[in-house]
PDB file of C-alpha atoms in Angstrom:
ATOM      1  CA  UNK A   1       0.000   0.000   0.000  1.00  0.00           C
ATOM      2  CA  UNK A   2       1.295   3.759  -0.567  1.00  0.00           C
ATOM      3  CA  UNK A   3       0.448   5.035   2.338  1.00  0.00           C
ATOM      4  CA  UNK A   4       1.176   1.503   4.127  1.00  0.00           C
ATOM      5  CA  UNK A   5       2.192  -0.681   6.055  1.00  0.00           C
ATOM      6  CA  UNK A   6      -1.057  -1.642   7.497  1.00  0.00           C
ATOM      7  CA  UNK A   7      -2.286  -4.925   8.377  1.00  0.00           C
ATOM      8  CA  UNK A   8      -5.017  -6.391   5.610  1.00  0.00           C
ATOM      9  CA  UNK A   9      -7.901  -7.044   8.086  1.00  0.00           C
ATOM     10  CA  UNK A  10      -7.379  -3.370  10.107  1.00  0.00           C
ATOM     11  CA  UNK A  11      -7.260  -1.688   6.518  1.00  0.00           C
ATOM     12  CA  UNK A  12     -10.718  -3.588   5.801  1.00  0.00           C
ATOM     13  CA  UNK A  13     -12.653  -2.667   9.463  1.00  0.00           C
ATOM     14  CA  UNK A  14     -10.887   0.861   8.912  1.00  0.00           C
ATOM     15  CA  UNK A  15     -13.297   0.883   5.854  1.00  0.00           C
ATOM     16  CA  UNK A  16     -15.812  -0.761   6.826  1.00  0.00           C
ATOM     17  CA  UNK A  17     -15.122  -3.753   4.298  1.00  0.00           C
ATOM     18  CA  UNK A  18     -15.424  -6.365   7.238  1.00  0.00           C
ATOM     19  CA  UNK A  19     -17.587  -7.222  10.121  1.00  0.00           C
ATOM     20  CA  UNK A  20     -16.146  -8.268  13.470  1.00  0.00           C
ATOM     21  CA  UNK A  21     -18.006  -9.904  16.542  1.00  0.00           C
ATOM     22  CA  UNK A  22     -19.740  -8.309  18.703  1.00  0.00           C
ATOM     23  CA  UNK A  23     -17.184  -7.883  20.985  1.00  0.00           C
ATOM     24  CA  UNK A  24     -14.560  -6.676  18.726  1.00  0.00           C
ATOM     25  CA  UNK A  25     -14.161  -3.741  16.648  1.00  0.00           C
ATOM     26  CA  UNK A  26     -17.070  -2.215  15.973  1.00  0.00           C
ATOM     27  CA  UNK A  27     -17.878  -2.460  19.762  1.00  0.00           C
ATOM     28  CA  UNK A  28     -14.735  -0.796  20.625  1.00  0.00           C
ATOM     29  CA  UNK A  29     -13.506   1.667  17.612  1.00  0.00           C
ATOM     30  CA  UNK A  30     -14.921   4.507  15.976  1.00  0.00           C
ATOM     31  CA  UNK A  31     -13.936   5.549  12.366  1.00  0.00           C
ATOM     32  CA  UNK A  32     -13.522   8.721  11.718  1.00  0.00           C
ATOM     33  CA  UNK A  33     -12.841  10.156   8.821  1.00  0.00           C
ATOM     34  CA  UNK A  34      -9.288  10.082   6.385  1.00  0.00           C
ATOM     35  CA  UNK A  35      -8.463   7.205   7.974  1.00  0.00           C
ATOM     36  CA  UNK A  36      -8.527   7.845  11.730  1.00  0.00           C
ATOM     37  CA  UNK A  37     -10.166   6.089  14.021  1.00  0.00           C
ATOM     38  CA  UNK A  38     -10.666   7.054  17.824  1.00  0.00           C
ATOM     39  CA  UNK A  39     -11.823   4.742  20.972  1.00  0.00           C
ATOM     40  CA  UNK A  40     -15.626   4.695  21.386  1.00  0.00           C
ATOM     41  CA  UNK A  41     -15.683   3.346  24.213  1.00  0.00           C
ATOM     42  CA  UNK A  42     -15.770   5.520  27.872  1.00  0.00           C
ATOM     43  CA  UNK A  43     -14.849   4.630  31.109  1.00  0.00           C
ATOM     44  CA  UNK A  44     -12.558   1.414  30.213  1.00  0.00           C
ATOM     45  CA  UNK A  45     -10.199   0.423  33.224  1.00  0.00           C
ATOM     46  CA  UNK A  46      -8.137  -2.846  33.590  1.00  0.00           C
ATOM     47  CA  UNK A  47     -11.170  -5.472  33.519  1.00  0.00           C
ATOM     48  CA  UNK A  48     -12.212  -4.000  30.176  1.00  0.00           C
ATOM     49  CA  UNK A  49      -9.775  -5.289  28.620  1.00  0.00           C
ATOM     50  CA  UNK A  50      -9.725  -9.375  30.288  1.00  0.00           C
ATOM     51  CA  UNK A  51      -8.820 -11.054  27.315  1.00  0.00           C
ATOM     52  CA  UNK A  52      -5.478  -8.737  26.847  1.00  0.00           C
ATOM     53  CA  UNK A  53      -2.094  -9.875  29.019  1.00  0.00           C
ATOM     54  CA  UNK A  54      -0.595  -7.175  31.198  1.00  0.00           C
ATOM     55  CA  UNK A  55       2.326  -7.893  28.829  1.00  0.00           C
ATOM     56  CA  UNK A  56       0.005  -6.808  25.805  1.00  0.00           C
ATOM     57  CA  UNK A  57      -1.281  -4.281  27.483  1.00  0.00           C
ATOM     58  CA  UNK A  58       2.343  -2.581  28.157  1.00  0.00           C
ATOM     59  CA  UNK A  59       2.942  -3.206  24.665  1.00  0.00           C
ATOM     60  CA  UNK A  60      -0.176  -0.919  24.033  1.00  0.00           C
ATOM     61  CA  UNK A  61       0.420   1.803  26.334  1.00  0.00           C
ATOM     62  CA  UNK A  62       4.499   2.180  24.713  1.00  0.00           C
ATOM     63  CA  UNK A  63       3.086   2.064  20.972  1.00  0.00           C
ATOM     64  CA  UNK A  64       0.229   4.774  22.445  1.00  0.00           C
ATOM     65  CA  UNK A  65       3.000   6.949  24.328  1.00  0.00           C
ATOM     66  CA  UNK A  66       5.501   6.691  21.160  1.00  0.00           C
ATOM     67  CA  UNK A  67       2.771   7.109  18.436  1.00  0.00           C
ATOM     68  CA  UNK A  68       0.016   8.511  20.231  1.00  0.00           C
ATOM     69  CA  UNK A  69       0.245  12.169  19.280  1.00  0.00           C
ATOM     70  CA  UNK A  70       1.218  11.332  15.731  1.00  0.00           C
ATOM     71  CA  UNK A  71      -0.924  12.507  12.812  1.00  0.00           C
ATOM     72  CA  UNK A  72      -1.741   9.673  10.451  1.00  0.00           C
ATOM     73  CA  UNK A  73       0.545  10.945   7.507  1.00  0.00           C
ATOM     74  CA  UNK A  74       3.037  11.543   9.826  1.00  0.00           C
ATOM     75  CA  UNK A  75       3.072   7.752  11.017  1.00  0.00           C
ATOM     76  CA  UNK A  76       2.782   7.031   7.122  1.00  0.00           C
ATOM     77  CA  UNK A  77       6.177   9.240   7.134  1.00  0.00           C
ATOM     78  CA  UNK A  78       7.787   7.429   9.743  1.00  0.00           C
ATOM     79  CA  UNK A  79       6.747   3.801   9.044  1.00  0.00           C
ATOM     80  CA  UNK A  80       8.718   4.794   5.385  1.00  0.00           C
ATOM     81  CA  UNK A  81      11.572   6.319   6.854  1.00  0.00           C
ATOM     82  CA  UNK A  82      12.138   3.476  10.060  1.00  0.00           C
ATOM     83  CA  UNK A  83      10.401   0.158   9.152  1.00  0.00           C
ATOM     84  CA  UNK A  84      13.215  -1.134   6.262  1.00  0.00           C
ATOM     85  CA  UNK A  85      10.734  -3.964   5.498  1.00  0.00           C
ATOM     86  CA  UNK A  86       8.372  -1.988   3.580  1.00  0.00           C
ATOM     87  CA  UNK A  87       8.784  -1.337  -0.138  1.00  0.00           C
ATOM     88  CA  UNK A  88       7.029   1.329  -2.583  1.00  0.00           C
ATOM     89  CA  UNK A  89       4.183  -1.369  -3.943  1.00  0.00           C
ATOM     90  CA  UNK A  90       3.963   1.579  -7.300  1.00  0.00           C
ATOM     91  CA  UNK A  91       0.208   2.292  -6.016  1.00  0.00           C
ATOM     92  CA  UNK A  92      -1.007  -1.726  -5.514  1.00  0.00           C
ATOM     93  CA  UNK A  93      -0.282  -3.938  -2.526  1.00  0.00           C
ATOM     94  CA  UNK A  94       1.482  -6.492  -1.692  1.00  0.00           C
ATOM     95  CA  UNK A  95       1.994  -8.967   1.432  1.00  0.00           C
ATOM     96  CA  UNK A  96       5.049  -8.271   3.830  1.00  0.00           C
ATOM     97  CA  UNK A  97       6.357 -11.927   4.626  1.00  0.00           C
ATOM     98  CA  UNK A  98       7.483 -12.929   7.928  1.00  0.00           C
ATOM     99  CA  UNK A  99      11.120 -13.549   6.416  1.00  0.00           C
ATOM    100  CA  UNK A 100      11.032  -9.707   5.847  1.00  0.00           C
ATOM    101  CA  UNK A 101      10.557  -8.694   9.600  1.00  0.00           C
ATOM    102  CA  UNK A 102      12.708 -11.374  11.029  1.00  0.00           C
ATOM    103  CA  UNK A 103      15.677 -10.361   8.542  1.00  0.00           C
ATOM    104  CA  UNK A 104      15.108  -6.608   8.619  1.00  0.00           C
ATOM    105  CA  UNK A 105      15.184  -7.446  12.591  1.00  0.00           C
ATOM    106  CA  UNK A 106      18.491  -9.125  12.224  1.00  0.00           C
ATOM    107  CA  UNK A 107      18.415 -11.861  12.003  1.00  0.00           C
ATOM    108  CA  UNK A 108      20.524 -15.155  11.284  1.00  0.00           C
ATOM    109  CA  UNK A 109      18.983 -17.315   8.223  1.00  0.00           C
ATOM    110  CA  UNK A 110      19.137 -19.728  10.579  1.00  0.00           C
ATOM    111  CA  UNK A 111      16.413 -18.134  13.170  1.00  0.00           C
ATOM    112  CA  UNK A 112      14.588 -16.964  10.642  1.00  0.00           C
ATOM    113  CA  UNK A 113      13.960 -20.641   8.981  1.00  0.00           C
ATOM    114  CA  UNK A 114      12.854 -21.617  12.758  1.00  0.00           C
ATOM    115  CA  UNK A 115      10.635 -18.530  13.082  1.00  0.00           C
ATOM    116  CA  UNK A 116       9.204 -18.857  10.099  1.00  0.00           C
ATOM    117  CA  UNK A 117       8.363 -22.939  10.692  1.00  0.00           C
ATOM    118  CA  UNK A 118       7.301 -21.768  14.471  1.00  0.00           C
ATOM    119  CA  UNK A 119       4.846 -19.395  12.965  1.00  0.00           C
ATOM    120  CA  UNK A 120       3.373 -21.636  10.340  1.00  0.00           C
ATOM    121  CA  UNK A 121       3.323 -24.204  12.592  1.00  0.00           C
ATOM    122  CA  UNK A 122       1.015 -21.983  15.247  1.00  0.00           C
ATOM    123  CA  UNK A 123      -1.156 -20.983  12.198  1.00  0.00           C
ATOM    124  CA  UNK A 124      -2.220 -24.992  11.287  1.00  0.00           C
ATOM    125  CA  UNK A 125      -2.974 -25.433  15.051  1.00  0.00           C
ATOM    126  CA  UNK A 126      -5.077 -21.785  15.260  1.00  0.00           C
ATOM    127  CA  UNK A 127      -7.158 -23.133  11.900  1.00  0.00           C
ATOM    128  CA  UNK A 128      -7.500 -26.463  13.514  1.00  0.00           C
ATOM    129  CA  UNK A 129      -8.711 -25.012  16.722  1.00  0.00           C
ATOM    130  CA  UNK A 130     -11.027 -22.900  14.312  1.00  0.00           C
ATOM    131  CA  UNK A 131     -12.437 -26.022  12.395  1.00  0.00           C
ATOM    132  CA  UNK A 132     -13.379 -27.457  16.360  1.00  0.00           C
ATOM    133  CA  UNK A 133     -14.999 -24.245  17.156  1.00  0.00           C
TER     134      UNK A 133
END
């Protein structure tokens, strides 16, 4: 994407191109308008957010503190000047592979290879679990 990196399935609930549970995006997000999007929900605290580690949620509140105050062109600026795995798709799209992060990251073909079999390996078991759902 041009004004990218942006994950496939947050692009598509930005634009309303996708439904999520009832529990899950359009219960907790507002979209606004050029592509912004703001928290609809008030009063959240801790037990709002059960199904999210405290790990995830420190995660959160760095990305919020770092990015937080950003405009959304200027995150479109800085994910082109810092993240060295995207590339210029000429106006289309195209699919970041794991490989990508993990050797933009630094590392050894060696890690990568087991990241990359690690990470298909946890998608077979998440469609399995799906299929049992």
């Amino acid at each position: 994407m041009p004004q990218g990196s942006v994950l496939s399935q947050t692009y598509d609930l930005i634009k309303g191109a996708s439904f999520s549970s009832t529990d899950g995006w359009d219960y907790w997000v507002r979209d606004e308008k050029n592509y912004e999007v703001s928290l609809k929900q008030e009063n959240v605290n801790r037990d709002s957010f059960d199904e999210l580690s405290d790990a995830e949620l420190e995660i959160l509140d760095g990305v919020l503190l770092e990015f937080g105050n950003m405009k959304n062109f200027d995150i479109v600026k800085y994910t082109h000047d810092h993240c060295a795995e995207w590339e210029n798709p000429n106006g289309s799209s195209y699919p970041i592979k794991p490989e990508t992060i993990f050797r933009t990251l630094g590392k050894n073909e060696d890690v990568v290879n087991g990241l990359v079999h690690h990470n298909n390996t946890q998608h077979q078991l998440d469609s399995v679990i799906n299929q049992l759902r």
